[in-house]
């Protein structure tokens, strides 16, 4: 973490020297219960301000460098700028800073956080999400990377595969930073609905609240109409992705926002029948990214080696569990799979937890803290 002037906080993701909007939001959530500490409060406020500034620099970027020195992951074919580390457009990169803002306000009731820059950032997010409801016709966003991996670039000259209008908002990439197969990424749209509706609780203009609520209703309507598919059981379940043209991707990825995490980030209740049917699929071998081994069973990601489970996936399973026994079992699995490092990792081999990716993955560490707080009712 670096404190920048004026009153800005820059937080790297861990073992990568860059700040992701999503990761940084999640990294500070466990600290919200300590806002009475002035140092903590200033750090969180500074992060919210920094995120707003970065969104205003480029709402299509997912990660930013510290000093505006053109440091970047790759020289991609897109509209790069001096502060952009990576410009993979992900709906959740705009949603999670709002999630953090709403969580901060709920804990602090500090309306001074709503500066002109933050209000401008909120307006920008709504404008982008509205535009991306009609991606092909209205958006100029493109992304291509010189890579042999299809998950690292967008097809169709950087515009992505075709989609139909649904009311949902388009995403180029998943929270794993992998390209979407179909570009209506359902859990990210669910999170967008949740944070847009959450703006009603903030002291904002009635006009802004009205536009946010209308957009939330349009996206939610699109989810209901276009994102429910027939699962292997013959019953309806949420798809992970769809294109609005009749194609569905039935899976889940451990990264948040996930389908599994929908109740945690406020889209639905845990006992919602459609969610429960989806959950049964997600936590079964029917999900192509659900893996089992000697030390754990849970959801992984195509972003990591085949068969690897993610600690974040296990944690989200615990946070959305309906009973303490399942939460306790998850905590025990987490304790037994950290490879003696004292840290959560990205993906790990459930038969040999000493084989893992990301030795310092701060987002996962913070999520572990949230599960402990939840289990012990802290």
Short mmCIF file of C-alpha atoms in Angstrom, two decimals:
data_model
loop_
_atom_site.label_atom_id
_atom_site.label_comp_id
_atom_site.label_asym_id
_atom_site.label_seq_id
_atom_site.Cartn_x
_atom_site.Cartn_y
_atom_site.Cartn_z
CA UNK A 1 0.00 0.00 0.00
CA UNK A 2 1.25 3.48 -0.85
CA UNK A 3 -0.29 6.73 0.35
CA UNK A 4 -0.29 9.27 -2.47
CA UNK A 5 -1.18 12.93 -2.44
CA UNK A 6 -3.69 14.41 -2.14
CA UNK A 7 -5.16 11.78 0.19
CA UNK A 8 -4.95 8.91 -2.25
CA UNK A 9 -4.21 5.25 -1.46
CA UNK A 10 -2.69 2.92 -4.05
CA UNK A 11 -2.82 -0.80 -3.23
CA UNK A 12 -1.00 -3.43 -5.28
CA UNK A 13 -2.63 -6.82 -5.75
CA UNK A 14 0.21 -8.65 -3.99
CA UNK A 15 2.97 -10.25 -6.03
CA UNK A 16 2.14 -8.10 -9.07
CA UNK A 17 3.16 -4.42 -8.92
CA UNK A 18 -0.16 -3.04 -10.14
CA UNK A 19 -3.54 -2.08 -8.69
CA UNK A 20 -6.69 -3.85 -9.84
CA UNK A 21 -9.96 -2.02 -9.16
CA UNK A 22 -11.64 -5.28 -8.16
CA UNK A 23 -8.84 -6.70 -6.03
CA UNK A 24 -8.15 -3.48 -4.15
CA UNK A 25 -11.84 -3.16 -3.23
CA UNK A 26 -11.87 -6.65 -1.77
CA UNK A 27 -8.50 -6.25 -0.06
CA UNK A 28 -9.78 -3.58 2.34
CA UNK A 29 -13.23 -5.00 3.17
CA UNK A 30 -12.04 -6.70 6.40
CA UNK A 31 -10.76 -3.34 7.64
CA UNK A 32 -14.17 -1.66 7.54
CA UNK A 33 -14.89 -2.92 11.05
CA UNK A 34 -11.87 -0.87 12.20
CA UNK A 35 -12.89 2.51 10.77
CA UNK A 36 -12.68 3.97 14.27
CA UNK A 37 -8.91 3.85 13.78
CA UNK A 38 -7.95 7.06 11.99
CA UNK A 39 -5.13 5.42 10.04
CA UNK A 40 -7.48 2.74 8.70
CA UNK A 41 -10.19 5.27 7.91
CA UNK A 42 -7.79 7.51 5.97
CA UNK A 43 -6.43 4.54 4.02
CA UNK A 44 -9.90 3.33 2.98
CA UNK A 45 -11.09 6.83 2.11
CA UNK A 46 -7.93 7.33 0.09
CA UNK A 47 -8.54 4.12 -1.83
CA UNK A 48 -12.11 5.10 -2.69
CA UNK A 49 -10.82 8.45 -4.00
CA UNK A 50 -8.03 6.78 -5.95
CA UNK A 51 -10.43 4.32 -7.56
CA UNK A 52 -12.70 7.16 -8.66
CA UNK A 53 -9.76 8.98 -10.23
CA UNK A 54 -8.67 5.84 -12.08
CA UNK A 55 -12.19 5.18 -13.37
CA UNK A 56 -12.25 8.73 -14.71
CA UNK A 57 -8.87 8.17 -16.40
CA UNK A 58 -10.27 5.14 -18.24
CA UNK A 59 -13.39 3.19 -17.22
CA UNK A 60 -12.41 0.35 -19.58
CA UNK A 61 -9.13 -0.47 -17.80
CA UNK A 62 -9.01 -3.17 -15.15
CA UNK A 63 -5.56 -2.45 -13.67
CA UNK A 64 -3.34 0.61 -13.27
CA UNK A 65 0.31 1.36 -12.57
CA UNK A 66 1.43 3.58 -9.72
CA UNK A 67 3.14 6.55 -11.33
CA UNK A 68 1.67 7.11 -14.78
CA UNK A 69 4.94 6.02 -16.38
CA UNK A 70 3.42 3.79 -19.09
CA UNK A 71 4.38 0.63 -17.16
CA UNK A 72 2.08 -2.10 -18.49
CA UNK A 73 1.66 -5.85 -18.65
CA UNK A 74 1.63 -6.00 -22.45
CA UNK A 75 1.68 -3.56 -25.37
CA UNK A 76 -1.87 -4.41 -26.38
CA UNK A 77 -3.84 -3.21 -29.38
CA UNK A 78 -6.28 -0.93 -27.58
CA UNK A 79 -6.33 2.67 -26.32
CA UNK A 80 -3.50 2.47 -23.81
CA UNK A 81 -2.48 5.42 -21.64
CA UNK A 82 0.28 6.33 -19.16
CA UNK A 83 -1.54 4.96 -16.08
CA UNK A 84 -2.93 1.78 -17.64
CA UNK A 85 -1.36 -1.52 -16.62
CA UNK A 86 -4.00 -3.52 -18.50
CA UNK A 87 -7.11 -2.52 -20.44
CA UNK A 88 -9.30 -5.60 -20.29
CA UNK A 89 -12.85 -4.32 -19.87
CA UNK A 90 -14.61 -6.17 -17.06
CA UNK A 91 -17.99 -5.10 -15.70
CA UNK A 92 -16.96 -6.02 -12.17
CA UNK A 93 -13.99 -3.61 -12.30
CA UNK A 94 -16.55 -0.80 -12.19
CA UNK A 95 -18.95 -2.57 -9.84
CA UNK A 96 -16.60 -3.42 -6.98
CA UNK A 97 -15.50 0.17 -6.26
CA UNK A 98 -19.21 1.01 -5.86
CA UNK A 99 -19.60 -2.07 -3.64
CA UNK A 100 -16.78 -0.73 -1.45
CA UNK A 101 -18.21 2.79 -1.41
CA UNK A 102 -21.61 1.49 -0.28
CA UNK A 103 -20.05 -0.76 2.38
CA UNK A 104 -17.92 2.13 3.66
CA UNK A 105 -20.91 4.47 3.88
CA UNK A 106 -23.01 1.83 5.64
CA UNK A 107 -20.34 1.52 8.34
CA UNK A 108 -19.36 5.18 8.64
CA UNK A 109 -22.32 7.33 7.51
CA UNK A 110 -19.61 9.66 6.23
CA UNK A 111 -21.24 11.69 3.46
CA UNK A 112 -18.07 13.76 2.95
CA UNK A 113 -16.73 10.82 0.93
CA UNK A 114 -19.11 11.79 -1.88
CA UNK A 115 -16.81 14.32 -3.52
CA UNK A 116 -17.39 15.76 -6.98
CA UNK A 117 -14.85 13.30 -8.44
CA UNK A 118 -16.60 10.32 -6.88
CA UNK A 119 -19.97 11.55 -8.13
CA UNK A 120 -18.45 11.96 -11.61
CA UNK A 121 -17.14 8.40 -11.41
CA UNK A 122 -20.62 7.10 -10.53
CA UNK A 123 -22.05 8.97 -13.51
CA UNK A 124 -19.34 7.49 -15.72
CA UNK A 125 -20.09 3.93 -14.63
CA UNK A 126 -23.79 4.34 -15.41
CA UNK A 127 -22.96 5.86 -18.82
CA UNK A 128 -20.59 3.02 -19.71
CA UNK A 129 -22.99 0.30 -18.61
CA UNK A 130 -25.79 1.94 -20.61
CA UNK A 131 -23.59 2.19 -23.69
CA UNK A 132 -22.47 -1.43 -23.36
CA UNK A 133 -26.07 -2.63 -23.44
CA UNK A 134 -25.66 -1.98 -27.18
CA UNK A 135 -22.01 -2.90 -27.57
CA UNK A 136 -21.82 -3.44 -31.33
CA UNK A 137 -23.69 -0.26 -32.23
CA UNK A 138 -22.50 2.22 -29.60
CA UNK A 139 -19.15 1.15 -28.15
CA UNK A 140 -15.71 1.87 -29.59
CA UNK A 141 -13.96 -0.46 -27.14
CA UNK A 142 -11.66 -3.00 -28.75
CA UNK A 143 -8.96 -5.23 -27.33
CA UNK A 144 -6.46 -7.45 -29.08
CA UNK A 145 -3.30 -9.03 -27.69
CA UNK A 146 -0.55 -10.78 -29.59
CA UNK A 147 -1.01 -14.15 -27.92
CA UNK A 148 -1.46 -17.79 -28.82
CA UNK A 149 -4.09 -18.12 -26.08
CA UNK A 150 -7.69 -17.40 -27.08
CA UNK A 151 -8.46 -16.33 -23.50
CA UNK A 152 -6.05 -13.38 -23.78
CA UNK A 153 -7.65 -11.56 -26.69
CA UNK A 154 -11.03 -10.75 -28.22
CA UNK A 155 -12.10 -12.12 -31.60
CA UNK A 156 -13.80 -10.18 -34.38
CA UNK A 157 -11.01 -7.57 -34.63
CA UNK A 158 -11.16 -6.96 -30.90
CA UNK A 159 -14.92 -6.44 -30.63
CA UNK A 160 -15.77 -9.90 -29.29
CA UNK A 161 -18.23 -12.51 -30.51
CA UNK A 162 -21.73 -11.41 -31.63
CA UNK A 163 -24.46 -10.69 -29.08
CA UNK A 164 -28.12 -9.75 -29.21
CA UNK A 165 -29.77 -7.05 -27.11
CA UNK A 166 -30.91 -8.37 -23.72
CA UNK A 167 -30.89 -5.42 -21.34
CA UNK A 168 -27.75 -6.82 -19.73
CA UNK A 169 -24.46 -4.95 -20.09
CA UNK A 170 -21.58 -6.36 -22.14
CA UNK A 171 -18.27 -7.50 -20.66
CA UNK A 172 -15.13 -8.28 -22.61
CA UNK A 173 -13.44 -10.29 -19.90
CA UNK A 174 -14.18 -12.28 -16.76
CA UNK A 175 -12.88 -11.38 -13.27
CA UNK A 176 -10.14 -13.94 -13.93
CA UNK A 177 -8.99 -11.59 -16.73
CA UNK A 178 -9.84 -14.34 -19.24
CA UNK A 179 -11.91 -13.43 -22.30
CA UNK A 180 -15.62 -14.23 -22.11
CA UNK A 181 -16.92 -17.01 -24.33
CA UNK A 182 -20.28 -15.21 -24.53
CA UNK A 183 -20.23 -11.55 -23.55
CA UNK A 184 -23.16 -11.24 -21.19
CA UNK A 185 -21.32 -12.37 -18.09
CA UNK A 186 -24.20 -13.18 -15.78
CA UNK A 187 -22.61 -12.92 -12.30
CA UNK A 188 -21.04 -9.59 -13.22
CA UNK A 189 -24.45 -8.35 -14.33
CA UNK A 190 -25.88 -9.63 -11.03
CA UNK A 191 -23.29 -7.60 -9.12
CA UNK A 192 -24.09 -4.56 -11.27
CA UNK A 193 -27.77 -4.87 -10.32
CA UNK A 194 -26.86 -5.13 -6.65
CA UNK A 195 -24.62 -2.05 -6.53
CA UNK A 196 -26.93 0.06 -8.68
CA UNK A 197 -29.80 -0.66 -6.31
CA UNK A 198 -27.52 -0.01 -3.36
CA UNK A 199 -27.05 3.60 -4.47
CA UNK A 200 -30.57 4.26 -3.20
CA UNK A 201 -29.15 4.18 0.34
CA UNK A 202 -26.59 6.91 -0.31
CA UNK A 203 -27.30 10.66 -0.06
CA UNK A 204 -27.25 11.23 -3.81
CA UNK A 205 -29.41 13.29 -6.14
CA UNK A 206 -32.82 11.85 -6.93
CA UNK A 207 -31.95 12.01 -10.63
CA UNK A 208 -28.87 9.82 -10.19
CA UNK A 209 -30.76 7.35 -8.01
CA UNK A 210 -33.58 7.17 -10.57
CA UNK A 211 -31.24 6.45 -13.48
CA UNK A 212 -29.36 3.84 -11.43
CA UNK A 213 -32.62 2.11 -10.46
CA UNK A 214 -33.90 2.11 -14.04
CA UNK A 215 -30.66 0.59 -15.32
CA UNK A 216 -30.73 -2.01 -12.55
CA UNK A 217 -34.25 -3.00 -13.57
CA UNK A 218 -33.23 -3.32 -17.23
CA UNK A 219 -30.25 -5.53 -16.39
CA UNK A 220 -32.25 -7.63 -13.91
CA UNK A 221 -34.96 -8.09 -16.52
CA UNK A 222 -32.34 -9.29 -18.98
CA UNK A 223 -31.03 -11.80 -16.46
CA UNK A 224 -34.52 -13.18 -15.84
CA UNK A 225 -35.37 -13.42 -19.54
CA UNK A 226 -32.08 -14.45 -21.13
CA UNK A 227 -29.75 -15.91 -18.47
CA UNK A 228 -31.82 -18.84 -17.18
CA UNK A 229 -31.07 -22.11 -18.95
CA UNK A 230 -32.12 -25.72 -18.53
CA UNK A 231 -29.55 -27.55 -16.44
CA UNK A 232 -28.61 -31.24 -16.54
CA UNK A 233 -31.39 -31.97 -14.04
CA UNK A 234 -33.97 -30.59 -16.45
CA UNK A 235 -34.66 -27.65 -14.14
CA UNK A 236 -33.86 -23.99 -14.66
CA UNK A 237 -30.54 -22.57 -13.46
CA UNK A 238 -28.46 -19.47 -14.07
CA UNK A 239 -25.94 -19.67 -16.89
CA UNK A 240 -22.48 -18.24 -16.35
CA UNK A 241 -22.53 -16.52 -19.74
CA UNK A 242 -24.95 -16.03 -22.60
CA UNK A 243 -25.01 -14.09 -25.84
CA UNK A 244 -28.72 -13.32 -26.03
CA UNK A 245 -28.83 -15.45 -29.18
CA UNK A 246 -29.70 -18.73 -27.53
CA UNK A 247 -26.22 -19.86 -26.48
CA UNK A 248 -25.28 -20.57 -22.85
CA UNK A 249 -22.11 -21.42 -20.96
CA UNK A 250 -22.98 -23.59 -17.94
CA UNK A 251 -20.10 -23.34 -15.48
CA UNK A 252 -18.75 -21.17 -12.71
CA UNK A 253 -15.36 -19.62 -12.10
CA UNK A 254 -14.00 -19.24 -8.56
CA UNK A 255 -13.31 -15.54 -9.02
CA UNK A 256 -15.81 -13.06 -7.64
CA UNK A 257 -18.31 -12.15 -8.87
CA UNK A 258 -19.34 -15.75 -9.34
CA UNK A 259 -22.73 -17.40 -9.61
CA UNK A 260 -21.97 -19.13 -6.31
CA UNK A 261 -21.45 -15.76 -4.64
CA UNK A 262 -24.75 -14.17 -5.75
CA UNK A 263 -26.28 -14.06 -2.22
CA UNK A 264 -23.08 -12.72 -0.70
CA UNK A 265 -22.96 -9.67 -2.94
CA UNK A 266 -26.68 -9.08 -2.54
CA UNK A 267 -28.34 -10.22 -5.75
CA UNK A 268 -30.60 -12.83 -4.16
CA UNK A 269 -31.28 -14.69 -0.94
CA UNK A 270 -29.44 -17.91 -0.14
CA UNK A 271 -32.71 -19.87 -0.09
CA UNK A 272 -33.86 -18.57 -3.48
CA UNK A 273 -34.99 -21.71 -5.40
CA UNK A 274 -33.28 -20.73 -8.65
CA UNK A 275 -30.04 -20.00 -6.81
CA UNK A 276 -30.26 -23.29 -4.92
CA UNK A 277 -30.72 -25.23 -8.16
CA UNK A 278 -27.75 -23.37 -9.63
CA UNK A 279 -25.67 -24.05 -6.51
CA UNK A 280 -26.31 -27.79 -6.75
CA UNK A 281 -24.89 -27.76 -10.27
CA UNK A 282 -21.92 -25.55 -9.37
CA UNK A 283 -20.81 -27.77 -6.48
CA UNK A 284 -20.93 -30.96 -8.50
CA UNK A 285 -18.86 -32.62 -11.23
CA UNK A 286 -21.43 -31.29 -13.71
CA UNK A 287 -19.59 -27.96 -13.38
CA UNK A 288 -16.52 -28.40 -15.62
CA UNK A 289 -14.43 -26.42 -13.13
CA UNK A 290 -15.40 -28.29 -9.97
CA UNK A 291 -12.53 -30.47 -8.83
CA UNK A 292 -11.97 -32.96 -6.01
CA UNK A 293 -8.83 -34.28 -4.34
CA UNK A 294 -7.42 -35.70 -1.13
CA UNK A 295 -7.42 -32.41 0.76
CA UNK A 296 -10.29 -30.42 -0.73
CA UNK A 297 -13.13 -30.25 -3.23
CA UNK A 298 -14.26 -27.00 -4.79
CA UNK A 299 -14.40 -24.66 -7.75
CA UNK A 300 -11.36 -23.69 -9.80
CA UNK A 301 -10.86 -21.69 -12.97
CA UNK A 302 -9.69 -22.11 -16.57
CA UNK A 303 -7.18 -19.39 -15.63
CA UNK A 304 -5.08 -21.90 -13.65
CA UNK A 305 -3.87 -25.49 -14.25
CA UNK A 306 -6.54 -28.11 -14.81
CA UNK A 307 -7.67 -29.66 -11.53
CA UNK A 308 -6.55 -26.75 -9.34
CA UNK A 309 -9.08 -25.46 -6.78
CA UNK A 310 -9.14 -21.81 -5.75
CA UNK A 311 -9.10 -20.70 -2.14
CA UNK A 312 -11.46 -17.88 -3.11
CA UNK A 313 -13.92 -20.46 -4.45
CA UNK A 314 -13.86 -22.35 -1.16
CA UNK A 315 -14.27 -19.13 0.82
CA UNK A 316 -17.28 -18.04 -1.24
CA UNK A 317 -18.80 -21.49 -0.72
CA UNK A 318 -18.39 -20.92 3.01
CA UNK A 319 -19.78 -17.39 2.94
CA UNK A 320 -22.92 -18.60 1.13
CA UNK A 321 -23.36 -21.80 3.15
CA UNK A 322 -26.63 -22.09 5.07
CA UNK A 323 -25.16 -23.86 8.11
CA UNK A 324 -22.14 -23.54 10.37
CA UNK A 325 -21.01 -27.13 9.84
CA UNK A 326 -20.32 -26.45 6.16
CA UNK A 327 -18.52 -23.22 7.06
CA UNK A 328 -16.40 -25.07 9.64
CA UNK A 329 -15.46 -27.75 7.11
CA UNK A 330 -14.40 -25.07 4.64
CA UNK A 331 -12.24 -23.33 7.26
CA UNK A 332 -10.58 -26.65 8.07
CA UNK A 333 -9.87 -27.24 4.37
CA UNK A 334 -8.38 -23.77 4.05
CA UNK A 335 -6.15 -24.37 7.06
CA UNK A 336 -4.93 -27.65 5.59
CA UNK A 337 -4.17 -26.34 2.10
CA UNK A 338 -2.08 -23.20 2.64
CA UNK A 339 1.15 -25.21 2.18
CA UNK A 340 2.51 -23.91 5.47
CA UNK A 341 2.83 -20.39 4.08
CA UNK A 342 0.23 -18.75 6.30
CA UNK A 343 -1.37 -17.33 3.15
CA UNK A 344 -4.22 -18.18 0.88
CA UNK A 345 -3.21 -18.71 -2.74
CA UNK A 346 -4.83 -18.48 -6.15
CA UNK A 347 -5.16 -22.08 -7.34
CA UNK A 348 -3.75 -25.19 -5.67
CA UNK A 349 -3.54 -28.91 -6.35
CA UNK A 350 -6.10 -30.57 -4.02
CA UNK A 351 -3.92 -33.69 -3.91
CA UNK A 352 -0.71 -31.75 -3.23
CA UNK A 353 -1.37 -28.24 -1.82
CA UNK A 354 2.34 -27.46 -2.03
CA UNK A 355 1.74 -26.98 -5.74
CA UNK A 356 0.00 -23.63 -6.11
CA UNK A 357 -0.11 -20.38 -8.08
CA UNK A 358 0.38 -16.86 -6.68
CA UNK A 359 2.45 -17.00 -3.45
CA UNK A 360 1.08 -13.59 -2.42
CA UNK A 361 -2.52 -13.14 -3.49
CA UNK A 362 -3.80 -10.49 -1.10
CA UNK A 363 -7.41 -10.65 -2.31
CA UNK A 364 -7.67 -14.28 -1.17
CA UNK A 365 -6.13 -13.45 2.22
CA UNK A 366 -8.74 -10.74 2.75
CA UNK A 367 -11.55 -13.07 1.76
CA UNK A 368 -10.31 -15.58 4.34
CA UNK A 369 -10.63 -12.86 6.98
CA UNK A 370 -14.23 -12.21 5.91
CA UNK A 371 -15.10 -15.88 6.31
CA UNK A 372 -13.56 -15.99 9.79
CA UNK A 373 -15.54 -12.88 10.75
CA UNK A 374 -18.70 -14.46 9.37
CA UNK A 375 -18.21 -17.81 11.12
CA UNK A 376 -17.41 -16.30 14.52
CA UNK A 377 -20.00 -13.50 14.13
CA UNK A 378 -17.38 -10.82 14.69
#
